[in-house]
């Protein structure tokens, strides 16, 4: 089943003196259950592409269709609501609310969705278990390692039961051991729960785990290879 | 959860929050304590107007207060006094004979208002007898005792037991004189009053004036409760339509105006303080937004909508304000409680204050209503100060906010 389709996507940054075409006519489609890496040199447009897919930035041209819904023309407030219910995000850093515990951070999303307390509580614990952090449920982010924080971020991204998870360089700030743990968790969730992950990375070890590697350069897709 | 995020966010930068909380606390403290101080001051003045000078309600012959003519008397004060006393809300009633006269001592003379009273009954209604600082209240002098104010005594250069002569116009127009002896010297907070009013026994003054036995110029009424004024007033007016019946605020309209304008000024004062604090709060919150651009971008990215982001910032600001405001109110109330009994001694300015009718020792007091109004104003300050920073927050573009390097 097709979860995401990009049609001739263009993003031009016009705000500075020079026009920057960060994404230059990208068309891609993703199936349910993919584990796809977007790679490319710095400045090639990975973050911009992920931001467009996630509805975080305005599209200059083209269309994004998520599960049959064209999100290209949604107003910014409709987009926020759309993101809340359909897309999970993991960023490179600053993923968590520092004043909330791991469990509260996960519950927060569900509260925004209007889920009941008992459901929130149960699902948060399940997710913490899934990322192997049930013993850190009541720790605040400042008391956790970078790797643990990213695992909580993955759990948080899953909390809203999104159609797919977008992760922009989720391992960029992690050491190799934490990177491996995080990737194993993501891979397991992908295989066992059929959760779609689309992530960008610079890290070859991360690329090696991916079952689809999309290489972008200067805003163009230069290769799109699927592995088995 | 937004509530708890907002509350916990305050304590992320403890020092900065404590600085602004302290500023708010000090400002609110100053505001509340000043209100209590002014309120105590005005209330003491009102108290002295009611319990020393005027009482709650006064009855006169209809044009008496314009002319102060001895002829404009109430002819049957005694039965009237009895009847008024039967009113359930009336605590005490006093009838008085009043005459304007010249008092002369061996040294000099002065014009005063001579008030003839029944000393024992008068004690129930005015507290002049508690203000006697030398001699005694109508005691120690056998015939024609007079009680005068300290200021008058100084002016006439007389002491207790000094003889003074009163020159007065009789009912038929003849000018006559009577000798009195100073029994007591009193001192109220109002020097103008002390200089103007001298008290003698009603019968002594009646004899001097050759006025009817049952005549009186003034009936002063003290009520059991300040709030019953209007009710009793209406009742008395219907019972005695031919007389002029006034409550104290009508007799001293400037007092009423002063109390009201004082209230108004106090609120202006508090609003100015809060306005200044508001700018401090805005500044603090702008720093907060700047620091959290990335976090706010993340929150909006993961699905926190503008209304929620806005409320989160407003709540944080309001929490900051009410923490400071609550502390300030608390400190002020504690200090009011501490000084309510001992009073604040302003003896240094006593002369000036007394000439305006104010006590030199002020007992601050504050009503629940004023505390609540200040508390509401503090919350409003928080909300208003939050608007600009919160607007900045919701206008962030999540994609750009997340890109910022911090
Ligand atoms: N807000 C902006 N205004 C103007 N140009 C921008 C803006 N954001 C990004 N760009 C430009 O768009 C291009 C793509 O940037 P992007 O961040 O998407 O690259 P990236 O592949 O994520 O790079 P990196 O690997 O370093 O994260 C770059 O040339 C960048 O300078
Ligand atoms: Mg990037």
XYZ file of C-alpha atoms and ligand atoms in Angstrom:
666
model
C 0.000 0.000 0.000
C 1.287 3.426 -0.959
C 1.581 5.693 2.082
C 3.355 8.620 0.531
C 3.733 10.057 -2.912
C 5.832 13.072 -3.942
C 5.083 14.560 -7.331
C 7.665 16.834 -8.907
C 8.444 18.564 -5.627
C 10.264 21.908 -5.781
C 11.414 24.109 -2.919
C 13.010 27.445 -3.620
C 14.246 29.557 -0.697
C 13.545 33.081 -1.766
C 14.022 34.991 1.453
C 17.699 35.841 1.080
C 19.280 37.830 -1.744
C 20.146 34.675 -3.667
C 17.502 32.195 -4.717
C 18.349 28.696 -3.483
C 16.636 25.750 -5.122
C 17.033 23.227 -2.312
C 14.695 20.629 -3.789
C 14.518 20.585 -7.528
C 11.759 18.391 -8.920
C 11.778 15.278 -6.774
C 9.212 12.548 -7.409
C 9.186 9.525 -5.119
C 6.715 7.130 -3.635
C 6.873 5.066 -0.456
C 5.064 1.890 0.460
C 3.800 0.930 3.879
C 6.612 -0.723 5.886
C 9.592 0.787 4.114
C 12.873 1.435 5.903
C 14.363 4.105 3.663
C 17.478 6.213 4.013
C 17.989 9.542 2.273
C 21.674 10.231 1.795
C 23.699 12.898 0.113
C 26.350 15.491 0.780
C 25.815 18.392 3.086
C 23.522 20.970 1.569
C 22.058 18.526 -0.915
C 18.530 19.113 0.364
C 17.856 16.176 2.731
C 16.506 18.254 5.594
C 14.505 20.396 3.209
C 12.961 17.328 1.626
C 12.044 15.794 4.972
C 10.594 19.128 6.149
C 8.423 19.283 3.048
C 7.231 15.715 3.491
C 6.444 16.455 7.116
C 4.478 19.574 6.248
C 6.848 21.772 8.203
C 7.621 24.102 5.346
C 5.743 25.493 2.377
C 6.047 23.846 -1.012
C 7.078 25.975 -3.977
C 5.791 23.533 -6.570
C 4.525 19.981 -6.776
C 2.301 17.801 -4.619
C 2.551 15.616 -1.550
C -0.071 12.932 -1.192
C -0.231 11.055 2.082
C -2.593 8.077 2.154
C -4.605 9.657 -0.619
C -4.745 13.119 0.982
C -3.066 15.993 -0.809
C -1.433 18.020 1.956
C 0.125 20.579 -0.392
C -2.721 23.027 -0.048
C -3.567 22.642 3.628
C -3.489 25.788 5.773
C -0.778 25.928 8.405
C -3.196 25.234 11.255
C -4.723 22.266 9.378
C -1.196 21.037 8.756
C -0.355 21.079 12.451
C -3.365 18.928 13.130
C -2.477 16.686 10.219
C 1.036 16.179 11.542
C -0.264 15.416 15.000
C -2.353 12.515 13.757
C -0.366 11.216 10.794
C 3.357 11.842 11.056
C 5.929 10.961 13.665
C 9.076 13.064 13.942
C 12.526 12.362 15.286
C 15.008 15.214 15.034
C 18.727 15.332 15.448
C 18.381 16.975 18.879
C 15.922 18.935 21.017
C 13.300 16.266 20.599
C 12.000 16.224 24.134
C 10.427 18.729 26.473
C 13.122 19.126 29.134
C 10.708 19.655 32.025
C 8.793 16.446 31.389
C 9.886 12.909 32.207
C 10.367 10.322 29.475
C 6.907 8.938 30.056
C 5.306 12.382 30.196
C 6.981 13.332 26.937
C 5.362 10.343 25.270
C 2.001 11.011 26.915
C 2.117 14.653 25.899
C 1.532 13.822 22.235
C -1.363 11.569 23.120
C -2.843 14.270 25.310
C -2.648 16.661 22.358
C -4.577 14.029 20.432
C -7.173 13.940 23.182
C -6.509 10.372 24.327
C -7.770 9.307 27.748
C -5.468 9.071 30.708
C -5.587 5.302 31.108
C -4.871 4.769 27.427
C -2.009 7.272 27.517
C -0.494 5.677 30.526
C -0.689 2.163 29.148
C 0.643 3.030 25.704
C 3.484 5.153 27.088
C 4.659 2.231 29.195
C 4.392 -0.155 26.245
C 6.420 2.157 24.048
C 9.074 2.702 26.700
C 9.365 -1.040 26.923
C 9.658 -1.293 23.153
C 12.653 1.063 23.195
C 14.053 -0.640 26.290
C 13.663 2.274 28.657
C 10.887 1.280 31.024
C 13.279 1.841 33.927
C 13.828 5.456 32.833
C 10.121 6.297 32.642
C 10.397 8.885 35.362
C 13.701 10.432 34.343
C 13.894 13.829 32.761
C 15.855 14.164 29.475
C 18.731 15.938 31.234
C 19.274 12.773 33.279
C 19.488 10.562 30.178
C 22.217 9.963 27.618
C 21.859 11.233 24.069
C 21.087 7.723 22.861
C 18.416 7.214 25.490
C 16.874 10.556 24.611
C 16.694 9.546 20.935
C 15.059 6.268 21.897
C 12.448 8.183 23.891
C 12.022 10.378 20.809
C 11.306 7.301 18.694
C 8.794 6.109 21.286
C 7.236 9.578 21.295
C 7.044 9.569 17.488
C 5.208 6.239 17.629
C 2.823 7.341 20.338
C 0.448 9.073 17.964
C 0.177 5.949 15.760
C 1.430 7.827 12.693
C 1.363 6.634 9.077
C 5.147 6.942 8.972
C 8.082 8.333 10.918
C 10.426 10.970 9.564
C 13.848 11.154 11.168
C 16.375 13.808 10.164
C 19.831 12.524 11.068
C 18.601 10.824 14.230
C 22.037 9.417 15.017
C 24.183 12.430 14.151
C 24.860 13.257 17.794
C 25.334 9.674 18.983
C 28.350 7.477 19.551
C 28.581 4.233 17.579
C 27.159 2.040 20.321
C 24.109 4.229 20.852
C 23.699 4.489 17.105
C 23.580 0.736 16.838
C 21.080 0.362 19.693
C 18.803 3.000 18.204
C 18.973 1.469 14.749
C 18.255 -2.002 16.052
C 15.184 -0.683 17.824
C 13.998 1.130 14.712
C 14.630 -1.935 12.585
C 12.772 -4.202 14.990
C 9.780 -1.854 15.090
C 9.889 -1.742 11.317
C 9.935 -5.496 10.905
C 7.704 -6.510 13.797
C 5.161 -3.698 13.708
C 5.454 -2.815 10.023
C 6.209 0.814 10.856
C 7.420 2.960 7.973
C 10.663 4.863 8.628
C 12.147 7.518 6.340
C 15.379 8.929 7.663
C 18.289 10.984 6.452
C 21.855 10.246 7.431
C 25.523 10.780 6.790
C 26.509 7.647 8.608
C 27.522 4.647 6.472
C 26.540 2.127 9.164
C 23.044 3.586 9.165
C 22.933 3.448 5.401
C 23.939 -0.201 5.536
C 20.845 -1.060 7.581
C 18.466 0.630 5.180
C 16.487 -1.476 2.704
C 16.103 1.462 0.353
C 18.710 4.158 -0.211
C 17.763 7.384 -1.952
C 20.698 9.572 -2.872
C 20.108 13.265 -3.441
C 22.486 15.793 -4.852
C 21.724 19.464 -5.473
C 18.058 18.831 -4.894
C 17.830 15.983 -7.398
C 17.433 12.271 -6.780
C 20.522 10.753 -8.342
C 19.864 7.156 -7.344
C 17.113 5.170 -5.673
C 18.120 1.611 -4.932
C 16.119 -1.043 -3.134
C 17.818 -3.896 -1.319
C 16.465 -7.172 -0.101
C -0.262 18.687 31.040
C 0.224 22.135 29.496
C -0.364 23.580 32.944
C 2.356 21.514 34.495
C 4.748 22.172 31.577
C 4.158 25.908 32.022
C 4.679 25.760 35.741
C 7.846 23.677 35.476
C 9.174 25.896 32.698
C 9.337 28.786 35.160
C 11.954 26.927 37.139
C 14.238 26.148 34.206
C 16.088 29.370 34.671
C 15.725 29.733 38.390
C 17.765 32.899 38.809
C 16.017 34.822 36.085
C 12.602 33.743 37.318
C 13.442 34.600 40.899
C 14.624 38.044 39.869
C 11.363 38.863 38.124
C 9.296 37.191 40.854
C 11.096 39.284 43.455
C 10.459 42.425 41.435
C 6.766 41.583 41.166
C 6.583 40.674 44.842
C 8.169 43.974 45.884
C 5.959 46.008 43.579
C 2.772 44.276 44.673
C 3.842 44.494 48.296
C 4.383 48.239 47.944
C 1.010 48.611 46.278
C -0.947 46.555 48.778
C 0.752 48.029 51.803
C 0.201 51.551 50.540
C -3.467 50.751 50.027
C -3.650 49.399 53.563
C -1.888 52.470 54.873
C -4.136 54.918 53.069
C -7.201 52.891 53.871
C -6.298 52.833 57.560
C -5.656 56.537 57.439
C -8.957 57.417 55.834
C -10.868 54.986 58.019
C -9.388 56.520 61.135
C -10.535 59.877 59.889
C -13.999 58.507 59.161
C -14.036 56.855 62.547
C -13.170 60.079 64.222
C -15.818 61.911 62.198
C -18.437 59.387 63.306
C -17.390 58.812 66.891
C -16.013 62.211 67.805
C -17.377 64.887 65.560
C -20.632 64.105 63.775
C -22.111 60.649 64.516
C -23.966 58.832 61.755
C -27.001 61.037 61.399
C -27.922 64.504 62.584
C -31.324 66.169 62.839
C -31.728 69.939 62.674
C -34.426 72.500 62.124
C -34.658 72.773 58.348
C -32.566 75.899 57.824
C -30.367 75.612 60.908
C -27.209 74.498 59.126
C -27.349 77.573 56.926
C -27.878 80.164 59.630
C -26.790 78.618 62.951
C -29.492 80.836 64.452
C -30.401 80.002 68.057
C -34.034 80.579 67.072
C -34.048 77.689 64.669
C -34.450 75.079 67.324
C -36.397 71.856 67.574
C -39.039 72.500 70.156
C -39.592 69.108 71.678
C -36.258 67.357 71.526
C -36.782 65.156 74.508
C -39.748 63.176 73.188
C -38.133 63.078 69.777
C -34.939 61.725 71.271
C -36.874 59.013 73.050
C -38.775 58.062 69.947
C -35.649 57.828 67.794
C -33.927 55.737 70.429
C -36.694 53.173 70.011
C -35.614 52.507 66.428
C -33.992 49.054 66.440
C -30.849 50.105 64.563
C -30.162 53.142 66.703
C -27.522 52.736 69.357
C -27.546 56.127 71.055
C -29.066 59.563 70.636
C -27.901 62.892 71.986
C -29.595 66.268 71.818
C -27.601 69.434 72.012
C -28.026 73.139 72.472
C -25.624 75.096 70.346
C -24.666 78.738 70.428
C -21.948 80.722 68.778
C -20.189 82.927 71.296
C -17.070 84.771 72.344
C -14.938 83.245 75.057
C -12.547 85.507 76.852
C -9.841 84.653 79.296
C -7.766 87.031 81.342
C -5.445 87.274 78.389
C -7.442 87.189 75.186
C -10.625 86.101 73.420
C -11.799 83.693 70.755
C -14.978 82.858 68.894
C -16.225 79.336 69.485
C -19.241 77.135 69.119
C -20.572 76.355 72.550
C -22.256 72.971 72.683
C -24.586 72.222 75.566
C -24.813 68.520 76.274
C -25.915 65.995 78.840
C -22.412 64.746 79.745
C -23.444 61.252 80.840
C -25.612 60.622 77.812
C -23.059 62.186 75.502
C -20.525 59.559 76.544
C -22.614 56.968 74.746
C -22.380 58.766 71.472
C -19.138 60.724 71.260
C -15.773 59.767 72.657
C -14.591 63.243 73.570
C -14.503 62.103 77.207
C -11.773 59.629 76.300
C -9.734 62.409 74.728
C -9.396 64.504 77.882
C -5.698 65.100 78.426
C -5.887 67.401 81.428
C -8.480 67.743 84.191
C -11.648 65.680 83.923
C -14.774 65.415 81.798
C -17.255 67.677 83.647
C -15.820 66.714 87.014
C -13.957 68.618 89.680
C -15.727 71.880 88.978
C -18.985 72.532 90.823
C -20.746 75.141 88.808
C -20.642 76.014 85.128
C -17.949 73.544 84.074
C -16.627 73.824 80.535
C -14.543 71.345 78.552
C -12.375 72.888 75.847
C -9.898 71.720 73.281
C -6.169 71.942 73.788
C -5.747 74.287 70.877
C -8.312 76.704 72.324
C -6.718 76.432 75.747
C -3.386 77.385 74.251
C -4.917 80.262 72.365
C -6.689 81.589 75.462
C -3.694 80.721 77.647
C -5.881 78.940 80.165
C -5.417 75.819 82.261
C -7.732 73.456 84.117
C -9.723 75.428 86.754
C -9.079 78.701 84.928
C -12.077 80.987 84.757
C -13.353 82.092 81.384
C -16.188 84.362 80.408
C -18.665 83.555 77.728
C -20.370 86.410 75.896
C -23.549 85.360 74.168
C -26.669 86.751 72.544
C -29.821 85.760 74.367
C -32.977 84.678 72.626
C -34.385 88.183 72.817
C -31.244 89.718 71.400
C -29.735 91.002 74.614
C -26.048 90.387 74.935
C -25.180 88.659 78.131
C -22.237 86.955 79.744
C -21.591 83.940 81.909
C -18.597 82.722 83.822
C -17.388 79.153 83.331
C -14.519 77.228 84.807
C -12.363 74.852 82.779
C -13.016 71.289 83.995
C -11.129 69.442 81.311
C -8.997 69.941 78.234
C -9.400 67.497 75.364
C -7.353 66.800 72.275
C -8.658 65.051 69.182
C -6.761 64.355 65.985
C -8.379 67.418 64.458
C -6.963 70.705 65.709
C -9.557 72.741 63.826
C -12.262 70.922 65.796
C -10.409 71.404 69.078
C -10.240 75.118 68.472
C -13.905 75.448 67.521
C -15.887 73.316 69.934
C -16.306 73.903 73.633
C -18.684 71.779 75.709
C -20.867 72.873 78.605
C -23.821 71.327 80.364
C -27.035 71.769 78.393
C -28.914 73.327 81.329
C -26.191 75.903 81.947
C -26.358 77.007 78.340
C -30.174 76.994 78.373
C -30.194 79.298 81.363
C -27.759 81.635 79.707
C -29.732 81.733 76.462
C -33.089 81.849 78.233
C -34.358 79.258 75.799
C -37.244 76.788 76.335
C -36.523 73.821 78.490
C -37.316 71.338 75.755
C -35.499 73.147 72.966
C -32.505 71.702 71.167
C -30.597 72.585 68.037
C -29.144 69.285 67.112
C -29.917 65.636 67.575
C -26.977 63.337 66.861
C -27.678 59.681 66.240
C -25.207 56.832 66.488
C -26.168 53.582 64.789
C -25.291 50.032 65.660
C -23.928 49.441 62.196
C -22.358 51.757 59.630
C -24.263 50.100 56.811
C -27.688 50.938 58.196
C -27.352 54.664 57.525
C -29.581 54.859 54.487
C -32.255 52.655 55.930
C -32.539 54.599 59.155
C -32.300 57.866 57.264
C -35.279 56.992 55.074
C -37.280 55.934 58.084
C -36.539 59.109 60.029
C -37.249 61.303 57.035
C -40.685 59.799 56.722
C -41.300 60.221 60.465
C -40.070 63.818 60.601
C -40.511 65.353 57.181
C -40.336 68.878 58.588
C -36.746 68.549 59.758
C -33.481 68.385 57.939
C -32.079 64.924 58.505
C -28.625 64.238 57.102
C -26.065 61.507 57.271
C -22.445 62.347 57.953
C -21.389 62.151 54.330
C -23.960 64.810 53.516
C -22.770 67.039 56.325
C -19.127 66.638 55.261
C -19.381 66.045 51.504
C -15.671 66.657 50.968
C -14.884 63.722 53.261
C -16.868 61.442 51.036
C -15.168 62.820 47.964
C -11.790 62.388 49.574
C -12.439 58.743 50.420
C -13.638 58.036 46.939
C -10.830 59.835 45.148
C -8.368 58.150 47.493
C -9.632 54.755 46.389
C -9.345 55.792 42.792
C -5.838 57.156 43.261
C -4.734 53.987 45.002
C -5.834 51.917 42.062
C -4.066 54.235 39.639
C -0.973 53.821 41.781
C -1.221 50.030 41.722
C -1.868 50.050 37.979
C 1.252 52.165 37.408
C 3.336 49.757 39.473
C 1.930 46.802 37.544
C 2.503 48.555 34.244
C 6.181 48.983 35.092
C 6.374 45.356 36.208
C 4.611 44.337 33.010
C 7.505 45.623 30.923
C 9.891 43.568 33.032
C 7.727 40.509 32.505
C 7.548 41.091 28.744
C 11.325 41.314 28.644
C 11.752 38.118 30.626
C 9.306 36.233 28.435
C 10.956 37.468 25.241
C 14.212 36.011 26.532
C 12.393 32.782 27.283
C 11.016 32.583 23.734
C 14.414 33.330 22.243
C 16.018 30.593 24.303
C 13.398 28.051 23.366
C 13.039 28.713 19.652
C 14.206 25.216 18.815
C 12.010 23.570 21.406
C 8.998 25.592 20.258
C 9.748 24.589 16.679
C 9.838 20.968 17.750
C 6.546 21.290 19.639
C 4.815 22.828 16.645
C 6.380 20.232 14.350
C 5.051 17.324 16.375
C 1.556 18.779 16.433
C 1.121 21.383 19.159
C -1.222 23.918 17.618
C -1.034 27.684 17.929
C -3.776 27.945 20.513
C -1.925 25.518 22.745
C 1.468 27.141 22.247
C -0.111 30.510 22.961
C -1.820 29.233 26.114
C 1.377 27.592 27.284
C 3.260 30.893 27.108
C 0.378 32.837 28.670
C 0.098 30.312 31.480
C 3.804 30.458 32.170
C 3.647 34.255 32.333
C 0.587 34.185 34.560
C 2.218 31.652 36.878
C 5.280 33.863 37.079
C 3.120 36.879 37.870
C 0.906 35.214 40.424
C 3.848 33.652 42.211
C 5.353 37.114 42.614
C 1.976 38.703 43.253
C 0.993 36.129 45.832
C 4.295 36.588 47.654
C 3.902 40.361 47.567
C 0.341 40.199 48.878
C 1.414 37.756 51.567
C 4.279 39.949 52.762
C 2.006 42.982 52.720
C -0.720 41.191 54.703
C 1.785 39.958 57.275
C 3.125 43.476 57.663
C -0.375 44.920 57.855
C -1.215 42.387 60.563
C 1.953 43.290 62.448
C 1.395 47.036 62.253
C -2.390 46.983 62.596
C -2.116 47.031 66.379
C 1.057 48.943 67.001
C 0.333 51.480 64.287
C 2.808 53.441 62.236
C 4.016 56.467 64.067
C 4.194 59.579 61.929
C 4.616 61.928 64.881
C 7.277 63.727 62.913
C 4.559 65.204 60.720
C 1.954 65.256 63.494
C 1.290 68.967 63.350
C 0.521 68.997 59.668
C -1.569 65.856 59.856
C -3.596 67.027 62.848
C -4.406 70.329 61.255
C -5.986 68.310 58.442
C -7.871 66.221 60.949
C -5.709 63.133 60.606
C -4.175 61.029 63.344
C -0.408 60.913 63.612
C -0.388 57.212 64.363
C -1.788 55.234 61.478
C -3.183 51.743 61.792
C -3.053 50.127 58.363
C -5.986 47.940 57.404
C -7.105 46.300 54.213
C -10.322 44.719 53.062
C -10.662 41.416 51.276
C -12.143 43.253 48.315
C -8.998 45.279 47.710
C -6.799 42.196 48.019
C -8.948 40.422 45.448
C -8.873 43.393 43.094
C -5.068 43.542 43.321
C -4.861 39.792 42.729
C -7.051 40.114 39.635
C -4.924 43.002 38.381
C -1.797 40.873 38.839
C -3.310 38.065 36.769
C -4.373 40.582 34.118
C -0.846 41.990 34.058
C 0.454 38.480 33.447
C -1.983 37.865 30.616
C -1.367 41.213 28.936
C 2.410 40.904 29.272
C 2.235 37.455 27.705
C 0.479 38.530 24.535
C 3.466 39.972 22.694
C 5.938 37.166 23.540
C 3.291 34.515 22.876
C 2.512 36.047 19.484
C 6.202 35.874 18.644
C 6.191 32.224 19.607
C 3.257 31.223 17.443
C 4.631 33.076 14.438
C 7.726 30.909 14.411
C 8.091 28.699 11.372
C 8.846 25.227 12.720
C 11.211 24.359 9.871
C 13.256 27.513 10.416
C 13.104 27.255 14.181
C 14.523 23.736 14.014
C 17.383 24.856 11.789
C 18.623 27.503 14.206
C 21.952 26.636 15.778
C 21.989 26.930 19.511
N 15.945 28.956 5.303
C 16.767 28.865 4.267
N 16.976 29.916 3.465
C 17.804 29.847 2.403
N 18.462 28.753 2.091
C 18.323 27.644 2.822
C 17.448 27.645 3.976
N 17.488 26.417 4.531
C 18.329 25.695 3.778
N 18.814 26.403 2.781
C 19.713 25.928 1.725
O 19.104 24.854 1.068
C 20.061 23.881 0.694
C 19.679 22.530 1.243
O 19.798 22.561 2.660
P 19.463 21.318 3.594
O 19.549 21.767 4.968
O 18.200 20.745 3.130
O 20.648 20.334 3.266
P 21.014 19.004 3.990
O 21.163 17.990 2.900
O 20.081 18.693 5.078
O 22.442 19.318 4.578
P 23.142 18.703 5.892
O 23.615 17.354 5.465
O 24.270 19.620 6.144
O 22.142 18.698 6.938
C 21.397 24.383 1.208
O 22.080 24.992 0.173
C 21.010 25.397 2.267
O 21.996 26.380 2.374
Mg 20.192 18.437 7.143
